[in-house]
Amino acid sequence: MKRILLSFAIAAFALHAQAEIVTKTVEYKQGGKTFEGFVAYDDVVNITAKPGVLVTHDWLGITDNTKERAQELAKLGYVAFAVDVYGKGIRPTREEAGKLAGEYKKDRKLLRQRMEAGLKQLRAQKGVDKKRVGVIGYCFGGTAALELARSGADVRGVVSFHGGLDSPTPADGKKIKAKVLALHGADDPFVKPEDLAAFETELRDSKVDYQIVKYGNAVHSFTDKNAGTDNSKGAAYNPAAATRSWQAMQDFFTEAL
């Protein structure tokens, strides 16, 4: 019996060692427009389906950073799909991004529709357990992830990394089915204290299973290595907060998914 178990263990290790992360660009349609998402998964053959995670980009659209996040999730055993909120070929510069992201923040209905289209694509990917799905988002993407939850989407867990927490329709918090984890820079100047307080009130009053984690000495974009390290600019990379928040996400999904 021990020899059989040892053989299985050796075979499993060899299979894992040979595994590669598969990545693909996925073109899809929504509302008469074309979008270009990105999927990543481990090609190890599993008997059971894997949980899926929808990855939502920041205000720059799908970038190499977004794709790296998806691949890191794939290494953890998830099927990750990066949703394209803006549309195929629409990748703004930093000078253009604020205006474009702002248009979606003003039109939360459209933002939810784009997120719902991405969620549909995630569930359509081969090997995804459609009942075990989570969502993460960065900055603008954090806002989008929370809006998807507020739409009543059937997902188990939603994680916002330094996302905007304001909501024009806080009553929609009662539609949230997912557990929520908000990872927030304690010194983030772009999230007003009153918005943070209102966000927690929304979740509490709606009886949502939620966690809010504040990282000291961290401002906006604390996971973004391209944001520099000068906190006085309001957005800056913080390696400690980046590492801790990624681990917090893993622990959260271990429970939720």
XYZ file of N, CA and C in Angstrom:
771
model
N 0.833 -1.201 0.000
C 0.000 0.000 0.000
C 0.867 1.251 0.000
N 1.931 1.232 0.821
C 2.832 2.382 0.892
C 3.501 2.637 -0.448
N 3.853 1.545 -1.117
C 4.492 1.701 -2.436
C 3.529 2.342 -3.429
N 2.248 1.960 -3.353
C 1.247 2.525 -4.268
C 1.086 4.014 -4.019
N 0.980 4.384 -2.734
C 0.840 5.795 -2.377
C 2.053 6.597 -2.806
N 3.248 5.984 -2.625
C 4.478 6.663 -3.024
C 4.511 6.867 -4.527
N 4.048 5.879 -5.263
C 4.027 5.979 -6.721
C 3.092 7.102 -7.172
N 1.927 7.188 -6.512
C 0.982 8.260 -6.837
C 1.598 9.621 -6.537
N 2.307 9.724 -5.417
C 2.913 10.988 -5.015
C 3.986 11.410 -6.016
N 4.798 10.449 -6.452
C 5.859 10.734 -7.417
C 5.256 11.165 -8.752
N 4.192 10.466 -9.151
C 3.538 10.793 -10.417
C 2.932 12.198 -10.359
N 2.300 12.519 -9.219
C 1.685 13.845 -9.067
C 2.747 14.931 -9.104
N 3.880 14.680 -8.443
C 4.959 15.660 -8.430
C 5.516 15.862 -9.830
N 5.697 14.763 -10.559
C 6.239 14.848 -11.920
C 5.281 15.607 -12.827
N 3.986 15.347 -12.648
C 2.987 16.023 -13.465
C 3.001 17.514 -13.193
N 3.116 17.869 -11.907
C 3.146 19.289 -11.533
C 4.401 19.961 -12.082
N 5.521 19.227 -12.038
C 6.789 19.797 -12.498
C 6.750 20.096 -13.997
N 5.974 19.283 -14.729
C 5.903 19.451 -16.167
C 4.835 20.457 -16.590
N 4.031 20.877 -15.627
C 2.916 21.766 -15.949
C 3.397 23.114 -16.451
N 2.642 23.680 -17.349
C 2.946 25.002 -17.865
C 1.693 25.863 -17.774
N 1.911 27.171 -17.663
C 0.798 28.092 -17.644
C 0.422 28.422 -19.086
N -0.800 28.113 -19.430
C -1.308 28.382 -20.775
C -1.998 29.741 -20.763
N -1.699 30.575 -21.740
C -2.352 31.885 -21.843
C -2.926 32.050 -23.251
N -4.088 32.688 -23.308
C -4.745 32.915 -24.591
C -5.481 34.248 -24.577
N -5.530 34.879 -25.734
C -6.366 36.058 -25.908
C -7.750 35.574 -26.331
N -8.769 36.123 -25.718
C -10.143 35.692 -25.994
C -10.953 36.882 -26.488
N -11.417 36.798 -27.720
C -12.246 37.868 -28.281
C -13.712 37.529 -28.040
N -14.475 38.527 -27.611
C -15.895 38.290 -27.358
C -16.697 39.559 -27.636
N -18.016 39.402 -27.657
C -18.905 40.514 -27.996
C -19.814 40.859 -26.822
N -20.207 42.133 -26.754
C -21.208 42.576 -25.780
C -21.762 43.907 -26.254
N -23.073 44.005 -26.318
C -23.693 45.254 -26.728
C -23.265 45.735 -28.102
N -22.981 44.816 -29.004
C -22.580 45.188 -30.357
C -21.125 45.605 -30.487
N -20.367 45.502 -29.410
C -18.955 45.882 -29.435
C -18.070 44.653 -29.242
N -16.813 44.784 -29.661
C -15.858 43.689 -29.554
C -14.887 43.954 -28.405
N -14.601 42.903 -27.648
C -13.701 43.006 -26.503
C -12.626 41.930 -26.607
N -11.511 42.167 -25.936
C -10.382 41.246 -26.015
C -9.875 40.944 -24.614
N -10.334 39.821 -24.077
C -9.920 39.398 -22.750
C -8.678 38.529 -22.805
N -8.295 38.012 -21.651
C -7.066 37.225 -21.540
C -7.296 36.143 -20.499
N -7.014 34.891 -20.870
C -7.211 33.779 -19.942
C -5.876 33.103 -19.639
N -5.730 32.644 -18.402
C -4.520 31.926 -17.990
C -4.924 30.761 -17.096
N -4.292 29.614 -17.317
C -4.583 28.455 -16.480
C -3.409 27.488 -16.533
N -3.337 26.648 -15.514
C -2.319 25.612 -15.427
C -2.810 24.429 -16.248
N -1.944 23.888 -17.105
C -2.402 22.818 -17.997
C -2.360 21.426 -17.376
N -2.135 21.348 -16.055
C -2.196 20.051 -15.395
C -3.606 19.498 -15.525
N -3.696 18.226 -15.875
C -5.012 17.598 -16.032
C -5.573 17.286 -14.655
N -6.736 17.855 -14.344
C -7.394 17.599 -13.072
C -8.701 16.843 -13.290
N -9.040 15.997 -12.333
C -10.298 15.259 -12.417
C -11.463 16.213 -12.176
N -11.267 17.128 -11.227
C -12.325 18.086 -10.909
C -12.028 19.445 -11.533
N -13.077 20.209 -11.759
C -12.923 21.542 -12.337
C -12.278 22.482 -11.323
N -11.633 23.530 -11.824
C -10.940 24.483 -10.975
C -11.813 25.711 -10.727
N -11.629 26.353 -9.569
C -12.340 27.605 -9.356
C -11.826 28.672 -10.315
N -12.687 29.610 -10.657
C -12.299 30.671 -11.586
C -12.237 32.015 -10.899
N -11.361 32.884 -11.399
C -11.247 34.237 -10.863
C -11.286 35.236 -12.020
N -12.190 36.183 -11.930
C -12.283 37.263 -12.903
C -11.353 38.384 -12.451
N -10.419 38.771 -13.313
C -9.429 39.806 -12.990
C -9.811 41.094 -13.711
N -9.955 42.183 -12.943
C -10.387 43.450 -13.527
C -9.251 44.454 -13.519
N -8.937 44.987 -14.670
C -7.798 45.880 -14.852
C -7.992 47.246 -14.195
N -6.915 47.992 -14.094
C -6.985 49.363 -13.579
C -7.379 50.310 -14.715
N -7.192 51.597 -14.524
C -7.694 52.580 -15.501
C -6.977 52.549 -16.840
N -5.870 51.808 -16.949
C -5.124 51.718 -18.204
C -5.632 50.604 -19.115
N -6.595 49.830 -18.653
C -7.059 48.700 -19.446
C -6.173 47.486 -19.194
N -6.344 46.453 -19.992
C -5.516 45.246 -19.830
C -4.084 45.558 -20.249
N -3.179 45.424 -19.312
C -1.757 45.672 -19.550
C -0.968 44.408 -19.208
N 0.347 44.483 -19.368
C 1.192 43.343 -18.985
C 1.021 43.025 -17.512
N 0.807 44.056 -16.704
C 0.615 43.848 -15.272
C -0.652 43.032 -15.008
N -1.722 43.338 -15.743
C -2.974 42.587 -15.600
C -2.745 41.125 -15.959
N -2.024 40.905 -17.043
C -1.769 39.541 -17.498
C -0.895 38.784 -16.502
N 0.049 39.479 -15.892
C 0.902 38.836 -14.885
C 0.072 38.393 -13.687
N -0.885 39.214 -13.289
C -1.760 38.847 -12.171
C -2.549 37.588 -12.512
N -3.057 37.537 -13.723
C -3.817 36.364 -14.151
C -2.939 35.112 -14.125
N -1.705 35.249 -14.563
C -0.801 34.108 -14.578
C -0.417 33.670 -13.171
N -0.272 34.618 -12.258
C 0.022 34.271 -10.870
C -1.144 33.502 -10.259
N -2.348 33.889 -10.596
C -3.523 33.166 -10.117
C -3.561 31.758 -10.699
N -3.167 31.638 -11.968
C -3.128 30.317 -12.606
C -2.146 29.399 -11.883
N -1.027 29.958 -11.442
C -0.034 29.170 -10.702
C -0.585 28.680 -9.363
N -1.563 29.412 -8.848
C -2.187 29.033 -7.577
C -3.300 28.005 -7.769
N -3.583 27.669 -9.027
C -4.577 26.644 -9.290
C -5.926 27.142 -9.759
N -6.018 28.433 -10.099
C -7.268 28.995 -10.581
C -7.241 29.139 -12.105
N -8.413 29.178 -12.700
C -8.529 29.625 -14.085
C -8.835 31.110 -13.994
N -7.954 31.956 -14.528
C -8.108 33.401 -14.409
C -8.466 34.005 -15.758
N -9.462 34.870 -15.744
C -9.861 35.556 -16.971
C -9.845 37.056 -16.725
N -9.041 37.770 -17.508
C -8.973 39.226 -17.409
C -10.035 39.835 -18.296
N -10.989 40.519 -17.684
C -12.082 41.136 -18.422
C -11.603 42.430 -19.069
N -12.072 42.685 -20.265
C -11.751 43.921 -20.983
C -12.951 44.861 -20.867
N -12.877 45.814 -19.958
C -14.008 46.731 -19.751
C -14.125 47.732 -20.894
N -12.999 48.193 -21.433
C -13.007 49.283 -22.405
C -13.372 48.874 -23.829
N -12.890 47.723 -24.264
C -13.119 47.301 -25.640
C -11.814 47.053 -26.371
N -11.865 46.228 -27.390
C -10.680 45.847 -28.150
C -9.972 47.081 -28.722
N -8.678 47.147 -28.489
C -7.874 48.226 -29.026
C -7.924 49.523 -28.241
N -8.774 49.597 -27.214
C -8.872 50.822 -26.417
C -7.982 50.677 -25.185
N -6.803 51.232 -25.282
C -5.824 51.163 -24.203
C -5.286 52.574 -23.987
N -5.880 53.338 -23.092
C -5.530 54.747 -22.928
C -4.148 54.974 -22.334
N -3.583 56.137 -22.599
C -2.354 56.557 -21.930
C -2.738 57.022 -20.535
N -1.739 57.289 -19.708
C -2.033 57.777 -18.357
C -2.757 59.115 -18.401
N -2.465 59.900 -19.420
C -3.113 61.202 -19.557
C -4.581 61.054 -19.954
N -4.910 59.976 -20.661
C -6.273 59.750 -21.132
C -7.103 58.893 -20.177
N -6.409 58.127 -19.342
C -7.077 57.100 -18.546
C -8.089 57.651 -17.546
N -7.753 58.763 -16.907
C -8.642 59.319 -15.903
C -10.001 59.669 -16.472
N -9.996 60.285 -17.636
C -11.252 60.684 -18.281
C -12.067 59.464 -18.671
N -11.402 58.461 -19.250
C -12.108 57.271 -19.709
C -12.694 56.495 -18.532
N -11.890 56.287 -17.507
C -12.381 55.572 -16.325
C -13.535 56.333 -15.687
N -13.437 57.658 -15.699
C -14.481 58.488 -15.121
C -15.825 58.311 -15.800
N -15.802 58.055 -17.100
C -17.047 57.859 -17.845
C -17.792 56.616 -17.344
N -17.033 55.589 -17.010
C -17.652 54.361 -16.515
C -18.095 54.504 -15.066
N -17.369 55.297 -14.298
C -17.782 55.519 -12.910
C -19.084 56.306 -12.851
N -19.305 57.134 -13.875
C -20.558 57.887 -13.940
C -21.706 57.015 -14.440
N -21.375 55.995 -15.228
C -22.388 55.113 -15.791
C -22.203 53.707 -15.208
N -22.657 53.528 -13.987
C -22.456 52.247 -13.303
C -23.234 51.113 -13.975
N -24.330 51.431 -14.632
C -25.088 50.402 -15.344
C -24.247 49.794 -16.455
N -23.586 50.644 -17.239
C -22.727 50.164 -18.313
C -21.539 49.399 -17.746
N -20.976 49.900 -16.659
C -19.846 49.224 -16.030
C -20.238 47.818 -15.592
N -21.406 47.687 -15.013
C -21.881 46.361 -14.598
C -22.090 45.446 -15.796
N -22.601 45.995 -16.884
C -22.819 45.179 -18.081
C -21.504 44.630 -18.622
N -20.465 45.466 -18.612
C -19.163 45.015 -19.104
C -18.584 43.927 -18.194
N -18.801 44.101 -16.888
C -18.317 43.091 -15.938
C -19.091 41.785 -16.074
N -20.388 41.890 -16.269
C -21.213 40.693 -16.439
C -20.802 39.923 -17.696
N -20.424 40.659 -18.746
C -19.966 40.005 -19.980
C -18.667 39.248 -19.725
N -17.775 39.842 -18.935
C -16.526 39.171 -18.597
C -16.761 37.943 -17.738
N -17.696 38.056 -16.810
C -18.023 36.918 -15.945
C -18.566 35.756 -16.770
N -19.369 36.083 -17.751
C -19.911 35.055 -18.637
C -18.785 34.344 -19.381
N -17.793 35.099 -19.828
C -16.661 34.513 -20.531
C -15.828 33.625 -19.616
N -15.647 34.054 -18.374
C -14.900 33.234 -17.408
C -15.584 31.884 -17.235
N -16.889 31.926 -17.031
C -17.617 30.670 -16.810
C -17.616 29.778 -18.054
N -17.389 30.381 -19.218
C -17.381 29.608 -20.462
C -16.035 28.918 -20.715
N -15.017 29.272 -19.933
C -13.705 28.687 -20.154
C -13.669 27.222 -19.722
N -12.944 26.429 -20.464
C -12.831 24.998 -20.193
C -12.194 24.767 -18.817
N -12.800 23.874 -18.071
C -12.210 23.488 -16.795
C -12.606 24.341 -15.616
N -13.514 25.310 -15.809
C -13.923 26.186 -14.708
C -15.119 25.584 -13.967
N -15.017 25.558 -12.655
C -16.155 25.178 -11.827
C -17.056 26.405 -11.734
N -18.155 26.393 -12.439
C -19.027 27.569 -12.555
C -19.630 28.012 -11.221
N -19.617 27.128 -10.238
C -20.187 27.474 -8.935
C -19.145 28.071 -7.991
N -17.873 27.956 -8.357
C -16.799 28.486 -7.499
C -16.064 29.588 -8.254
N -16.608 30.786 -8.164
C -16.063 31.906 -8.920
C -15.835 33.103 -8.003
N -14.682 33.755 -8.183
C -14.353 34.960 -7.443
C -13.981 36.079 -8.403
N -13.869 37.285 -7.866
C -13.559 38.464 -8.677
C -12.526 39.311 -7.929
N -11.525 39.827 -8.653
C -10.600 40.790 -8.065
C -10.492 41.990 -9.008
N -10.092 43.124 -8.440
C -9.925 44.311 -9.261
C -8.966 45.291 -8.612
N -8.284 46.055 -9.463
C -7.282 47.010 -9.013
C -7.695 48.435 -9.366
N -7.675 49.330 -8.373
C -8.016 50.742 -8.575
C -9.401 50.852 -9.230
N -9.448 51.321 -10.458
C -10.709 51.368 -11.212
C -11.361 49.989 -11.230
N -10.524 48.967 -11.351
C -11.030 47.593 -11.371
C -11.631 47.171 -10.047
N -11.129 47.742 -8.946
C -11.715 47.447 -7.648
C -13.132 47.968 -7.568
N -13.332 49.183 -8.093
C -14.681 49.751 -8.170
C -15.580 48.859 -9.018
N -15.054 48.412 -10.163
C -15.829 47.568 -11.078
C -16.196 46.236 -10.428
N -15.261 45.651 -9.694
C -15.523 44.381 -9.019
C -16.646 44.533 -7.998
N -16.630 45.631 -7.257
C -17.668 45.883 -6.261
C -19.019 46.138 -6.928
N -19.003 46.815 -8.079
C -20.254 47.055 -8.795
C -20.851 45.746 -9.311
N -19.995 44.820 -9.712
C -20.495 43.514 -10.138
C -21.186 42.828 -8.969
N -20.588 42.918 -7.792
C -21.206 42.334 -6.599
C -22.545 42.998 -6.306
N -22.584 44.328 -6.436
C -23.823 45.071 -6.156
C -24.926 44.774 -7.176
N -24.544 44.219 -8.315
C -25.551 43.863 -9.331
C -26.290 42.588 -8.959
N -25.784 41.900 -7.932
C -26.387 40.636 -7.523
C -25.783 39.432 -8.208
N -24.599 39.604 -8.796
C -23.939 38.506 -9.512
C -23.711 37.317 -8.587
N -23.866 36.127 -9.138
C -23.717 34.898 -8.377
C -22.241 34.502 -8.312
N -21.499 35.193 -7.466
C -20.081 34.889 -7.244
C -19.861 34.725 -5.743
N -18.805 34.004 -5.381
C -18.589 33.686 -3.965
C -17.746 34.710 -3.222
N -16.822 35.346 -3.923
C -15.932 36.279 -3.243
C -15.481 37.395 -4.158
N -15.392 38.625 -3.610
C -14.955 39.790 -4.380
C -13.857 40.507 -3.601
N -12.747 40.802 -4.288
C -11.609 41.468 -3.655
C -11.286 42.758 -4.393
N -11.240 43.848 -3.651
C -10.857 45.145 -4.211
C -9.490 45.528 -3.679
N -8.527 45.727 -4.594
C -7.201 46.240 -4.241
C -7.194 47.740 -4.510
N -7.030 48.537 -3.462
C -7.015 50.005 -3.540
C -8.023 50.552 -4.553
N -9.241 50.058 -4.459
C -10.302 50.496 -5.364
C -11.122 51.639 -4.794
N -11.858 52.307 -5.674
C -12.795 53.323 -5.226
C -13.965 52.646 -4.529
N -14.384 53.163 -3.391
C -15.387 52.488 -2.572
C -16.741 53.191 -2.567
N -16.831 54.316 -3.244
C -18.084 55.068 -3.251
C -19.144 54.339 -4.064
N -20.407 54.620 -3.744
C -21.506 54.006 -4.474
C -22.651 54.998 -4.606
N -23.098 55.276 -5.841
C -24.234 56.179 -6.032
C -25.559 55.532 -5.628
N -25.570 54.194 -5.503
C -26.794 53.475 -5.129
C -26.484 52.496 -4.002
N -26.227 52.987 -2.799
C -25.852 52.109 -1.683
C -26.900 51.063 -1.325
N -28.155 51.308 -1.692
C -29.200 50.313 -1.417
C -28.932 49.008 -2.159
N -28.123 49.085 -3.236
C -27.797 47.874 -3.997
C -26.911 46.921 -3.201
N -26.400 47.396 -2.079
C -25.615 46.507 -1.223
C -26.419 45.300 -0.780
N -27.718 45.451 -0.720
C -28.583 44.341 -0.310
C -28.629 43.229 -1.356
N -28.150 43.514 -2.567
C -28.127 42.490 -3.614
C -26.849 41.638 -3.565
N -25.884 42.063 -2.777
C -24.592 41.366 -2.752
C -24.731 39.957 -2.173
N -24.297 38.969 -2.946
C -24.314 37.573 -2.515
C -22.927 37.106 -2.064
N -21.906 37.807 -2.504
C -20.530 37.379 -2.268
C -19.982 37.862 -0.933
N -18.948 37.177 -0.475
C -18.137 37.709 0.610
C -17.271 38.804 -0.001
N -16.963 39.832 0.758
C -16.230 40.984 0.218
C -14.975 41.247 1.047
N -13.870 41.472 0.350
C -12.615 41.855 0.981
C -12.103 43.122 0.318
N -12.010 44.207 1.082
C -11.489 45.473 0.568
C -10.111 45.714 1.164
N -9.094 45.783 0.308
C -7.707 45.987 0.707
C -7.350 47.435 0.400
N -7.114 48.213 1.444
C -7.120 49.670 1.324
C -5.856 50.292 1.917
N -5.298 51.263 1.210
C -4.172 52.020 1.740
C -4.670 53.014 2.784
N -4.174 52.930 4.000
C -4.675 53.769 5.085
C -4.502 55.262 4.798
N -3.524 55.600 3.949
C -3.261 57.007 3.631
C -3.672 57.371 2.207
N -4.567 56.588 1.618
C -5.017 56.826 0.247
C -5.821 58.130 0.181
N -5.295 59.158 -0.516
C -5.998 60.441 -0.570
C -7.156 60.457 -1.558
N -7.259 59.419 -2.392
C -8.299 59.390 -3.409
C -9.592 58.729 -2.929
N -9.543 58.143 -1.747
C -10.744 57.571 -1.147
C -11.080 58.422 0.074
N -12.132 59.185 -0.023
C -12.511 60.090 1.060
C -12.944 59.301 2.302
N -12.595 59.787 3.482
C -12.999 59.099 4.716
C -14.498 58.849 4.785
N -15.282 59.803 4.289
C -16.733 59.615 4.319
C -17.193 58.508 3.376
N -16.450 58.308 2.258
C -16.790 57.220 1.345
C -16.457 55.867 1.967
N -15.331 55.805 2.668
C -14.946 54.573 3.357
C -15.972 54.227 4.433
N -16.388 55.248 5.201
C -17.374 55.028 6.255
C -18.715 54.592 5.669
N -19.116 55.231 4.561
C -20.386 54.888 3.918
C -20.343 53.473 3.351
N -19.174 53.080 2.826
C -18.994 51.742 2.276
C -19.204 50.689 3.368
N -18.596 50.923 4.516
C -18.743 49.953 5.604
C -20.184 49.924 6.109
N -20.811 51.070 6.174
C -22.211 51.117 6.590
C -23.095 50.349 5.612
N -22.817 50.532 4.308
C -23.565 49.815 3.272
C -23.471 48.305 3.470
N -22.266 47.809 3.698
C -22.063 46.369 3.857
C -22.663 45.857 5.161
N -22.484 46.633 6.213
C -23.016 46.215 7.509
C -24.537 46.170 7.490
N -25.149 47.240 6.971
C -26.609 47.295 6.924
C -27.195 46.222 6.016
N -26.409 45.813 5.020
C -26.874 44.784 4.082
C -26.528 43.377 4.559
N -25.896 43.315 5.743
C -25.514 42.025 6.337
C -24.605 41.207 5.422
N -23.695 41.906 4.762
C -22.709 41.247 3.900
C -21.564 40.719 4.760
N -21.045 39.553 4.423
C -19.860 39.008 5.088
C -18.661 39.749 4.503
N -18.125 40.718 5.240
C -17.078 41.562 4.668
C -15.882 41.724 5.599
N -14.758 42.098 4.965
C -13.538 42.462 5.680
C -12.957 43.703 5.018
N -12.478 44.629 5.814
C -11.759 45.794 5.304
C -10.397 45.816 5.983
N -9.344 45.749 5.174
C -7.987 45.752 5.709
C -7.292 47.036 5.292
N -6.774 47.767 6.267
C -6.052 49.007 5.987
C -4.556 48.766 6.186
N -3.763 49.209 5.216
C -2.312 49.051 5.292
C -1.673 50.392 5.629
N -0.994 50.431 6.751
C -0.355 51.663 7.198
C 0.745 52.119 6.258
N 0.881 53.444 6.117
C 1.909 54.057 5.252
C 1.722 53.716 3.775
N 0.534 53.253 3.420
C 0.255 52.914 2.022
C -0.767 53.891 1.457
N -0.525 54.315 0.227
C -1.448 55.212 -0.460
C -2.102 54.461 -1.615
N -2.640 55.189 -2.584
C -3.291 54.552 -3.726
C -2.260 53.791 -4.562
N -2.720 52.761 -5.266
C -1.868 51.975 -6.192
C -0.706 51.275 -5.494
N -0.892 50.855 -4.250
C 0.233 50.268 -3.511
C 0.730 48.939 -4.066
N -0.013 48.316 -5.005
C 0.468 47.079 -5.627
C 1.184 47.318 -6.956
N 1.173 48.554 -7.438
C 1.670 48.870 -8.777
C 3.142 49.277 -8.738
N 4.023 48.424 -9.258
C 5.459 48.709 -9.261
C 5.814 49.897 -10.146
N 4.916 50.259 -11.044
C 5.174 51.390 -11.938
C 4.717 52.724 -11.355
N 4.208 52.695 -10.131
C 3.663 53.913 -9.521
C 4.702 54.729 -8.764
N 5.967 54.263 -8.756
C 6.989 54.988 -8.001
C 6.855 54.697 -6.511
N 7.634 55.395 -5.712
C 7.619 55.140 -4.265
C 7.419 56.420 -3.450
N 6.985 57.482 -4.106
C 6.791 58.756 -3.429
C 5.338 58.898 -2.972
N 5.098 58.652 -1.687
C 3.737 58.716 -1.161
C 3.099 60.092 -1.297
N 3.916 61.131 -1.396
C 3.380 62.487 -1.471
C 2.597 62.720 -2.758
N 2.799 61.855 -3.744
C 2.070 61.983 -5.005
C 0.678 61.359 -4.925
N 0.404 60.676 -3.833
C -0.917 60.084 -3.634
C -1.053 58.667 -4.137
N -0.189 58.273 -5.070
C -0.187 56.914 -5.598
C 1.261 56.439 -5.618
N 1.538 55.310 -4.979
C 2.913 54.828 -4.888
C 2.927 53.345 -4.531
N 3.935 52.666 -5.023
C 4.120 51.247 -4.726
C 4.612 51.070 -3.292
N 4.040 50.093 -2.617
C 4.477 49.752 -1.266
C 4.675 48.242 -1.228
N 5.914 47.769 -1.263
C 6.165 46.323 -1.365
C 5.575 45.514 -0.224
N 5.609 46.062 0.987
C 5.054 45.319 2.124
C 3.548 45.160 1.975
N 2.872 46.251 1.632
C 1.416 46.193 1.455
C 1.044 45.313 0.273
N 1.857 45.353 -0.784
C 1.591 44.532 -1.964
C 1.658 43.044 -1.602
N 2.698 42.668 -0.866
C 2.878 41.267 -0.470
C 1.778 40.824 0.486
N 1.477 41.668 1.473
C 0.462 41.313 2.466
C -0.925 41.207 1.837
N -1.230 42.114 0.924
C -2.563 42.095 0.314
C -2.743 40.867 -0.584
N -1.692 40.476 -1.285
C -1.779 39.280 -2.137
C -2.001 38.037 -1.279
N -1.330 37.982 -0.138
C -1.530 36.854 0.776
C -2.929 36.884 1.360
N -3.423 38.080 1.680
C -4.784 38.210 2.213
C -5.803 37.708 1.207
N -5.577 38.015 -0.073
C -6.463 37.527 -1.123
C -6.459 36.001 -1.180
N -5.263 35.408 -1.087
C -5.162 33.956 -1.135
C -5.926 33.311 0.012
N -5.744 33.851 1.215
C -6.437 33.300 2.382
C -7.950 33.443 2.227
N -8.370 34.581 1.695
C -9.788 34.853 1.491
C -10.393 33.858 0.505
N -9.696 33.626 -0.614
C -10.230 32.713 -1.615
C -10.170 31.249 -1.169
N -9.199 30.925 -0.333
C -9.158 29.571 0.218
C -10.446 29.273 0.988
N -10.932 30.290 1.680
C -12.190 30.148 2.422
C -13.404 30.265 1.505
N -13.418 31.266 0.632
C -14.612 31.562 -0.169
C -14.830 30.591 -1.329
N -13.724 30.114 -1.917
C -13.845 29.263 -3.107
C -13.546 27.800 -2.847
